[in-house]
Amino acid sequence: MAIRSFFLFILFFSSSLSPVFSLYEDQVGLMDWHQQYIGKVKQAVFSSQRAGRKRVVVSTEENVIASLDLRHGEIFWRHLLGADDVIDGIDIGLGKYVITLSSGGSILRSWNLPDGQMVWESSLQGPKHSKSFLLVPTNLKFDKDNVLVVFSNGRLHAISCIDGEVLWKKDFEAESFEVQQVILPPGSDLIHVVGFAALSQFEMYQINAKNGELLKHESAFFSSGFSGQVSLVSTETVVALDSTGSILLTISFQDGKISSQQTPISNLVEDSLGPAVIIPSSVSGIFAIKTDAVTIFIRVIGKGNLEVVEKTTHEIAVSDALSISEDQQAFALIQHASSEIHLTVKLAHDWDGNLLKESVKMDRQRGLVHKVFINNYIRTDRSYGFRVLIVMEDHSLLLLQQGEIVWSREDGLASIIDVTTSELPVERDGVSVAKVEHNLFEWLKGHMLKLKGTLMLASPEDMAAIQSMRLKSSEKSKMTRDHNGFRKLLIVLTRAGKLFALHTGDGRIVWSYLLRSLHKSEACQSPIGLNLYQWQVPHHHAMDENPSVLVVSRCGPSSDTSGVLSFVDTYTGKELSSLSLDHAVVQVIPLPYTDSTEQRLHLLIDADKHAHLYPKTSGALSIFKREFSNIYWYSVEDQNGIIKGHALKCKCTGEVADEFCFDTRDLWSVVFPSESEKTIATVTRKLNEVVHTQAKVVADQDVMYKYISRNLLFVATVAPKGSGEIGSVTPEESWLVAYLIDTVTGRILHRVTHHGSQGPVHAVFSENWVVYHYFNLRAHRYEMSVIEIYDQSRADNKDVWKLVLGKHNLTSPISLFSRPEVITKSQSYFFTHSLKAIAVTSTAKGITSKQLLLGTIGDQVLSLDKRFLDPRRTVNPTQLEKEEGIIPLTESLPIIPQSYVTHALRVEGLRGIITVPAKLESTTLVFAHGVDLFFTQLAPSRTYDSLTEDFSYALLLITIVALVAAIFVTWRLSERKELQEKWR
């Protein structure tokens, strides 16, 4: 009986612990939100099934294949392929399979259209790399088997649509031959493969579609050569540009014989400037070219004669052809005009007639239309209706129908490149009496419902109402600050050059802005956004100015191209100003100083190693001069294996001289030998990290002092052979070396070698410790190592009487130029998962214990207590060490299922994890981004400093009243009993 009672006690105790680590079902969505995206659409195919839900299948630049609901734009299903598995083509076969070609034409897959399950996969190899083409003919069969035609890796394949079996293949091994088009006319058994050889010879191959036999091979020499893409205007005619981009070549290969005609573009457009470019499309008999001044639509008449049908100076986008009957093709044109876009649907053979002409109001912040996809349907009056899917410059996806935007998706958020935060405005005083009464009524109603739920008296309708009230809490999504610091704005910069402000309460978009400075122009041909920085953060007691952010970008992929700065108000989303710089931006260094207007000082380093101070104000300059000798920074040259330290020298001299430009000097350099080490990872502490205390009291009441320095850099290098993929080398050929380097003096404070290990390395630096993740080739497992560094120069400050009498040296100045007395402690552990990202929690005062946030290969975020990575763990800790909280040593780090921050959700394509401290010390805000977005609040040491949102105040009040009543009743009973005893 005693054993049974003990067992029941253990069972009750363990069940009582589970709510501490887990999340109730009705709490999902209260403190977190999850948003799914797909990225910028490259290709779209509409499903032609008449029965079932209408859908469109798309492939994107994020390597996503997705099926979207045409009614609402929601995702039916999607698959994210690997980073190297780029999608080359997509189509629908037999009306029920989605066919995809990816990895440079090396992998062909078939997916089930209704649910997205993969049916089969085929690997396609070939003699050389080439363009890839996927054709899904409707009437080509081989022994009653529908056939797919694929050209990839210099080889033409015929593949079964049912099981992916290769039926036949034909090699094109000529080294100089570059395929441009693969043509299979409807109802024909002949495949035409056309392309260029040696840039001046046109080649045409005629292949039997039944068996892959070469029927004919013709070639023609063009002395002017070729450039750019080829436009297919019919099954036997293509149009190309010569090498100068000034002559159109109309090439026909009717009946297997090549004929051509040359037309100078100046004959078609008198005021053409610069070389022309062919706009890709597949409209029969019509193609378009674009010059610097105008876009021209040209019709091909007869045997190569050209006729201009329209010229326009507006930005224009053209869809591919859509067959609406056996002999009719339609296509869509979209032109921009101020705040509207004009949509026109035409027949390919009748340019002057319009099947549809509409104007749709469009938000200017979406930019230009980049791609157009058209689909038709039959109206109730038996006429043709059209729906148009458009991809905008900001990567958003919209469906247009009957002159309206049916739905839109902000898929630009799938390509976030940088994140920062901004505080919300302070709530203004003054609230109406009616609003107070309404809020009081809602408060009472809510707590009465919670009380019924606690007492298990709530009906299903009441439970639904409780959940609805939780999710629609006005406090969560208000546009003002809260006293706990949970409500903020996440300012994100996307690859499209668009800024979004996301509310942390519910993830909604507060504002968005497509940066004008990132628009393509003559001065800036290929603008690229780089980073976001907090520019102006006004004190909350003086809110005359709104906070703003700095967006740094440059005019090309090269680091020596000129830079562009944009300043954006985080409350309104308006661009305050922008600067086109006359120098490059190689490195941006935020300085810990602000001027009189609370603008933060930034130092921009250009390609010539000049330092430029921003903002360019007299106040900023005076502050900068005062701190001139205390400014140091470092740079990393990954390719050369060099890390350098820099400092300021004097004002610039020469042509670039101004009072805000400074010359720099090299202080030190660390050169890693290229034959033995290659730099693969560097990481340093966050600039805004708060450390609560430098002292750490250990089990025997001894004190260890953390070596706290913002100038400490962690560097990981590997053997050159070990820089490839995991398993590409043997353990004897690879090693990983970890360094701790002082970036002011260049002194190496610690160095450790992990033999038989290789990258990739993911690391995070916090306070006085660094944790890094890598692969152990000898053990065939991933490992995580920790290094903690302590300051021995303060070892004599352990005496309490010295602290009382003031004879300690805690306040004595410390110089990094004097060699520090440091010791390090380190330990390594096996870890199950591969990682994509790693971060650490951060809180307002740095008191709360730390947790590591690990972005796993499964696109989830796992939290791991830092105590598991304590280098002082031993197999048999002493009683004092157990009291300190040291966990017994194990060879592997545990993975607790309830510790997944993302619960059962996945952040597809996870790229980064951002942590932001809240005002409440126990809580940190976590934002994970990739193709998806996820946000939550995390309390590493539980919410020890606040009550939870679902705390029942009504139940507390009833409990207090009941206790007071019980006290009064027992007091009265006690008084009566004493009186009765006295009368006896």
Tab-separated table of C-alpha atoms in Angstrom, residues 333-621:
chain	number	residue	atom	x	y	z
A	333	LEU	CA	-0.345	43.761	-71.319
A	334	ILE	CA	0.044	45.934	-68.239
A	335	GLN	CA	1.135	49.564	-68.417
A	336	HIS	CA	1.770	51.961	-65.542
A	337	ALA	CA	0.155	55.375	-65.259
A	338	SER	CA	0.602	57.271	-62.002
A	339	SER	CA	-1.396	55.475	-59.270
A	340	GLU	CA	-3.120	53.104	-61.698
A	341	ILE	CA	-2.199	50.218	-63.938
A	342	HIS	CA	-3.929	49.630	-67.271
A	343	LEU	CA	-4.678	46.005	-68.069
A	344	THR	CA	-5.336	45.006	-71.672
A	345	VAL	CA	-6.020	41.507	-73.007
A	346	LYS	CA	-5.570	41.081	-76.776
A	347	LEU	CA	-5.711	38.339	-79.355
A	348	ALA	CA	-2.352	37.459	-80.870
A	349	HIS	CA	-3.608	37.839	-84.468
A	350	ASP	CA	-5.703	40.980	-83.800
A	351	TRP	CA	-3.664	43.723	-82.167
A	352	ASP	CA	-6.223	46.455	-82.732
A	353	GLY	CA	-9.027	44.602	-80.934
A	354	ASN	CA	-9.225	44.215	-77.150
A	355	LEU	CA	-10.832	41.297	-75.359
A	356	LEU	CA	-10.534	43.206	-72.088
A	357	LYS	CA	-9.456	46.677	-71.027
A	358	GLU	CA	-9.471	47.721	-67.368
A	359	SER	CA	-7.820	50.189	-65.029
A	360	VAL	CA	-6.925	49.106	-61.519
A	361	LYS	CA	-5.859	51.391	-58.673
A	362	MET	CA	-2.462	50.295	-57.379
A	363	ASP	CA	-0.493	51.307	-54.311
A	364	ARG	CA	2.649	53.106	-55.470
A	365	GLN	CA	4.601	51.393	-52.703
A	366	ARG	CA	4.328	48.141	-54.661
A	367	GLY	CA	6.482	49.512	-57.477
A	368	LEU	CA	6.397	48.243	-61.050
A	369	VAL	CA	4.837	45.072	-62.409
A	370	HIS	CA	7.577	42.499	-63.007
A	371	LYS	CA	5.644	39.453	-64.237
A	372	VAL	CA	2.155	38.760	-65.592
A	373	PHE	CA	0.299	35.430	-65.798
A	374	ILE	CA	-3.126	35.149	-67.452
A	375	ASN	CA	-5.980	32.666	-67.060
A	376	ASN	CA	-9.449	32.577	-68.605
A	377	TYR	CA	-12.865	31.310	-67.522
A	378	ILE	CA	-16.342	31.152	-69.073
A	379	ARG	CA	-18.875	33.653	-67.789
A	380	THR	CA	-22.562	32.851	-67.403
A	381	ASP	CA	-23.281	34.578	-70.747
A	382	ARG	CA	-20.746	32.195	-72.401
A	383	SER	CA	-18.243	34.993	-73.038
A	384	TYR	CA	-14.607	34.887	-71.952
A	385	GLY	CA	-13.551	36.324	-68.623
A	386	PHE	CA	-9.948	36.749	-67.552
A	387	ARG	CA	-8.089	36.709	-64.265
A	388	VAL	CA	-4.528	38.021	-64.120
A	389	LEU	CA	-1.847	37.131	-61.603
A	390	ILE	CA	0.832	39.820	-61.285
A	391	VAL	CA	4.172	39.927	-59.475
A	392	MET	CA	5.197	43.379	-58.298
A	393	GLU	CA	8.572	45.013	-57.786
A	394	ASP	CA	8.268	44.549	-54.011
A	395	HIS	CA	7.777	40.766	-54.613
A	396	SER	CA	4.093	40.901	-53.656
A	397	LEU	CA	1.598	38.718	-55.521
A	398	LEU	CA	-1.840	40.007	-56.579
A	399	LEU	CA	-4.824	38.532	-58.415
A	400	LEU	CA	-6.817	40.933	-60.597
A	401	GLN	CA	-10.327	40.184	-61.826
A	402	GLN	CA	-13.095	42.462	-63.104
A	403	GLY	CA	-11.063	45.598	-62.409
A	404	GLU	CA	-10.467	44.798	-58.758
A	405	ILE	CA	-7.703	43.316	-56.634
A	406	VAL	CA	-9.252	40.044	-55.438
A	407	TRP	CA	-6.426	39.254	-53.029
A	408	SER	CA	-2.790	40.102	-52.401
A	409	ARG	CA	0.125	38.406	-50.657
A	410	GLU	CA	3.120	40.251	-49.168
A	411	ASP	CA	5.644	37.627	-50.226
A	412	GLY	CA	8.505	40.122	-50.078
A	413	LEU	CA	8.631	39.228	-46.365
A	414	ALA	CA	10.069	35.846	-47.383
A	415	SER	CA	13.401	37.536	-48.190
A	416	ILE	CA	14.293	39.620	-45.129
A	417	ILE	CA	17.948	40.688	-45.062
A	418	ASP	CA	18.051	42.754	-41.842
A	419	VAL	CA	15.915	43.534	-38.782
A	420	THR	CA	15.856	46.225	-36.119
A	421	THR	CA	13.229	47.423	-33.636
A	422	SER	CA	11.520	50.654	-32.740
A	423	GLU	CA	9.495	51.705	-29.734
A	424	LEU	CA	5.855	52.671	-30.214
A	425	PRO	CA	4.538	56.130	-29.255
A	426	VAL	CA	3.695	56.914	-25.649
A	427	GLU	CA	-0.043	56.691	-24.915
A	428	ARG	CA	-1.682	60.090	-24.649
A	429	ASP	CA	-3.600	61.075	-21.525
A	430	GLY	CA	-7.344	61.458	-21.596
A	431	VAL	CA	-9.932	58.725	-22.051
A	432	SER	CA	-13.685	59.133	-22.488
A	433	VAL	CA	-16.041	57.994	-19.712
A	434	ALA	CA	-17.980	55.833	-22.167
A	435	LYS	CA	-14.814	54.009	-23.145
A	436	VAL	CA	-13.901	53.430	-19.498
A	437	GLU	CA	-17.386	52.041	-18.760
A	438	HIS	CA	-17.210	49.787	-21.828
A	439	ASN	CA	-13.767	48.521	-20.866
A	440	LEU	CA	-14.903	47.926	-17.270
A	441	PHE	CA	-17.899	45.929	-18.499
A	442	GLU	CA	-15.697	43.866	-20.801
A	443	TRP	CA	-13.226	43.310	-17.948
A	444	LEU	CA	-15.941	42.052	-15.585
A	445	LYS	CA	-17.448	39.883	-18.302
A	446	GLY	CA	-14.102	38.368	-19.151
A	447	HIS	CA	-13.237	37.517	-15.550
A	448	MET	CA	-16.642	35.998	-14.931
A	449	LEU	CA	-16.102	33.754	-17.952
A	450	LYS	CA	-12.620	32.841	-16.697
A	451	LEU	CA	-14.073	32.025	-13.282
A	452	LYS	CA	-16.650	29.725	-14.873
A	453	GLY	CA	-13.855	28.059	-16.818
A	454	THR	CA	-11.746	27.605	-13.666
A	455	LEU	CA	-14.677	26.036	-11.803
A	456	MET	CA	-15.416	23.832	-14.844
A	457	LEU	CA	-18.874	25.366	-15.220
A	458	ALA	CA	-18.296	26.921	-18.641
A	459	SER	CA	-20.241	25.687	-21.641
A	460	PRO	CA	-18.535	25.123	-25.030
A	461	GLU	CA	-19.862	28.534	-26.109
A	462	ASP	CA	-18.284	30.128	-23.040
A	463	MET	CA	-14.935	28.435	-23.762
A	464	ALA	CA	-15.042	29.711	-27.338
A	465	ALA	CA	-15.820	33.206	-26.037
A	466	ILE	CA	-12.875	33.010	-23.607
A	467	GLN	CA	-10.495	32.037	-26.411
A	468	SER	CA	-11.867	34.752	-28.686
A	469	MET	CA	-11.425	37.402	-25.992
A	470	ARG	CA	-7.850	36.285	-25.452
A	471	LEU	CA	-6.952	36.427	-29.123
A	472	LYS	CA	-8.705	39.770	-29.688
A	473	SER	CA	-7.268	41.482	-26.649
A	474	SER	CA	-7.071	45.202	-27.342
A	475	GLU	CA	-3.981	45.505	-25.158
A	476	LYS	CA	-2.044	43.175	-27.419
A	477	SER	CA	-2.398	45.123	-30.673
A	478	LYS	CA	-2.580	48.732	-29.468
A	479	MET	CA	-0.373	51.236	-31.264
A	480	THR	CA	1.122	52.596	-28.043
A	481	ARG	CA	3.799	51.437	-25.633
A	482	ASP	CA	2.957	49.139	-22.750
A	483	HIS	CA	4.644	49.224	-19.359
A	484	ASN	CA	6.115	45.736	-19.895
A	485	GLY	CA	7.726	46.634	-23.227
A	486	PHE	CA	6.036	43.810	-25.168
A	487	ARG	CA	4.558	46.034	-27.859
A	488	LYS	CA	7.157	47.194	-30.366
A	489	LEU	CA	7.647	47.645	-34.085
A	490	LEU	CA	9.845	45.216	-35.975
A	491	ILE	CA	11.440	47.175	-38.836
A	492	VAL	CA	12.543	44.735	-41.546
A	493	LEU	CA	14.387	45.337	-44.827
A	494	THR	CA	13.681	42.922	-47.679
A	495	ARG	CA	15.725	41.960	-50.710
A	496	ALA	CA	13.311	43.941	-52.896
A	497	GLY	CA	14.406	47.162	-51.147
A	498	LYS	CA	11.175	47.553	-49.189
A	499	LEU	CA	10.813	48.402	-45.523
A	500	PHE	CA	8.027	46.875	-43.425
A	501	ALA	CA	6.950	47.739	-39.894
A	502	LEU	CA	5.423	44.701	-38.176
A	503	HIS	CA	3.525	44.976	-34.890
A	504	THR	CA	4.868	42.485	-32.354
A	505	GLY	CA	1.380	41.990	-30.901
A	506	ASP	CA	-0.211	40.266	-33.881
A	507	GLY	CA	2.305	40.517	-36.737
A	508	ARG	CA	0.202	42.870	-38.853
A	509	ILE	CA	1.867	45.287	-41.247
A	510	VAL	CA	1.623	48.790	-39.763
A	511	TRP	CA	3.226	50.459	-42.801
A	512	SER	CA	5.439	49.581	-45.724
A	513	TYR	CA	7.668	51.717	-47.912
A	514	LEU	CA	9.500	50.905	-51.150
A	515	LEU	CA	12.688	52.934	-50.878
A	516	ARG	CA	13.146	55.430	-53.704
A	517	SER	CA	16.890	55.254	-53.183
A	518	LEU	CA	16.803	51.580	-54.161
A	519	HIS	CA	15.066	52.218	-57.491
A	520	LYS	CA	17.142	51.534	-60.564
A	521	SER	CA	18.394	54.749	-62.160
A	522	GLU	CA	21.140	55.991	-64.471
A	523	ALA	CA	23.337	56.871	-61.517
A	524	CYS	CA	22.586	53.639	-59.644
A	525	GLN	CA	22.080	50.708	-62.018
A	526	SER	CA	21.916	47.790	-59.558
A	527	PRO	CA	20.936	49.083	-56.096
A	528	ILE	CA	21.299	46.571	-53.276
A	529	GLY	CA	20.088	47.053	-49.694
A	530	LEU	CA	22.706	46.130	-47.092
A	531	ASN	CA	21.779	46.860	-43.490
A	532	LEU	CA	19.475	48.669	-41.068
A	533	TYR	CA	20.694	50.780	-38.154
A	534	GLN	CA	18.917	52.779	-35.483
A	535	TRP	CA	19.520	56.402	-36.410
A	536	GLN	CA	17.512	58.546	-34.007
A	537	VAL	CA	15.956	57.237	-30.789
A	538	PRO	CA	14.438	60.219	-28.913
A	539	HIS	CA	14.098	59.990	-25.160
A	540	HIS	CA	10.532	59.093	-24.209
A	541	HIS	CA	10.237	62.214	-22.031
A	542	ALA	CA	10.964	64.483	-25.020
A	543	MET	CA	8.991	63.176	-27.975
A	544	ASP	CA	9.375	66.171	-30.279
A	545	GLU	CA	11.004	63.946	-32.902
A	546	ASN	CA	9.898	60.534	-34.105
A	547	PRO	CA	12.465	57.731	-34.050
A	548	SER	CA	14.083	56.906	-37.379
A	549	VAL	CA	16.269	54.233	-38.951
A	550	LEU	CA	19.206	54.382	-41.317
A	551	VAL	CA	19.158	52.155	-44.412
A	552	VAL	CA	22.582	51.598	-45.975
A	553	SER	CA	22.732	50.399	-49.577
A	554	ARG	CA	25.060	50.528	-52.547
A	555	CYS	CA	24.781	50.707	-56.322
A	556	GLY	CA	26.013	47.249	-57.208
A	557	PRO	CA	27.273	43.923	-55.867
A	558	SER	CA	30.882	45.097	-55.763
A	559	SER	CA	32.117	46.669	-52.525
A	560	ASP	CA	33.750	49.585	-54.376
A	561	THR	CA	30.486	50.942	-55.838
A	562	SER	CA	29.071	54.159	-54.409
A	563	GLY	CA	26.793	54.019	-51.398
A	564	VAL	CA	23.317	55.377	-50.690
A	565	LEU	CA	21.880	56.358	-47.296
A	566	SER	CA	18.156	56.592	-46.547
A	567	PHE	CA	16.556	57.916	-43.365
A	568	VAL	CA	13.038	56.650	-42.615
A	569	ASP	CA	10.580	57.663	-39.874
A	570	THR	CA	9.582	54.499	-37.992
A	571	TYR	CA	6.169	55.836	-36.924
A	572	THR	CA	4.925	56.965	-40.344
A	573	GLY	CA	7.111	55.033	-42.784
A	574	LYS	CA	8.035	58.206	-44.665
A	575	GLU	CA	11.501	58.695	-46.102
A	576	LEU	CA	12.864	61.786	-44.380
A	577	SER	CA	15.841	62.176	-46.695
A	578	SER	CA	18.350	60.241	-48.736
A	579	LEU	CA	21.985	60.796	-49.646
A	580	SER	CA	23.807	59.551	-52.733
A	581	LEU	CA	27.380	59.237	-51.547
A	582	ASP	CA	30.462	59.946	-53.604
A	583	HIS	CA	32.293	57.107	-51.889
A	584	ALA	CA	31.786	53.389	-51.357
A	585	VAL	CA	30.506	51.761	-48.171
A	586	VAL	CA	32.645	48.782	-47.186
A	587	GLN	CA	31.953	48.814	-43.461
A	588	VAL	CA	29.508	50.627	-41.135
A	589	ILE	CA	30.504	51.170	-37.502
A	590	PRO	CA	27.743	52.392	-35.142
A	591	LEU	CA	29.377	54.464	-32.403
A	592	PRO	CA	28.048	54.574	-28.811
A	593	TYR	CA	27.540	58.362	-28.978
A	594	THR	CA	24.607	60.618	-29.864
A	595	ASP	CA	24.481	64.323	-30.701
A	596	SER	CA	22.170	66.959	-29.208
A	597	THR	CA	19.243	65.795	-31.386
A	598	GLU	CA	19.833	62.176	-30.244
A	599	GLN	CA	21.044	61.085	-33.664
A	600	ARG	CA	23.486	58.222	-33.297
A	601	LEU	CA	26.969	58.701	-34.733
A	602	HIS	CA	28.074	56.296	-37.457
A	603	LEU	CA	31.442	55.812	-39.100
A	604	LEU	CA	31.415	54.652	-42.728
A	605	ILE	CA	34.609	53.120	-44.117
A	606	ASP	CA	35.091	53.338	-47.895
A	607	ALA	CA	37.159	51.263	-50.321
A	608	ASP	CA	40.154	53.595	-49.914
A	609	LYS	CA	40.115	53.125	-46.119
A	610	HIS	CA	38.828	56.622	-45.436
A	611	ALA	CA	36.436	57.034	-42.500
A	612	HIS	CA	33.394	59.279	-43.007
A	613	LEU	CA	31.400	60.586	-40.061
A	614	TYR	CA	27.587	60.815	-40.145
A	615	PRO	CA	25.538	62.831	-39.307
A	616	LYS	CA	27.469	65.729	-40.720
A	617	THR	CA	26.678	68.228	-37.970
A	618	SER	CA	28.906	70.415	-35.829
A	619	GLY	CA	27.612	68.764	-32.644
A	620	ALA	CA	28.453	65.296	-33.923
A	621	LEU	CA	31.902	66.468	-35.010
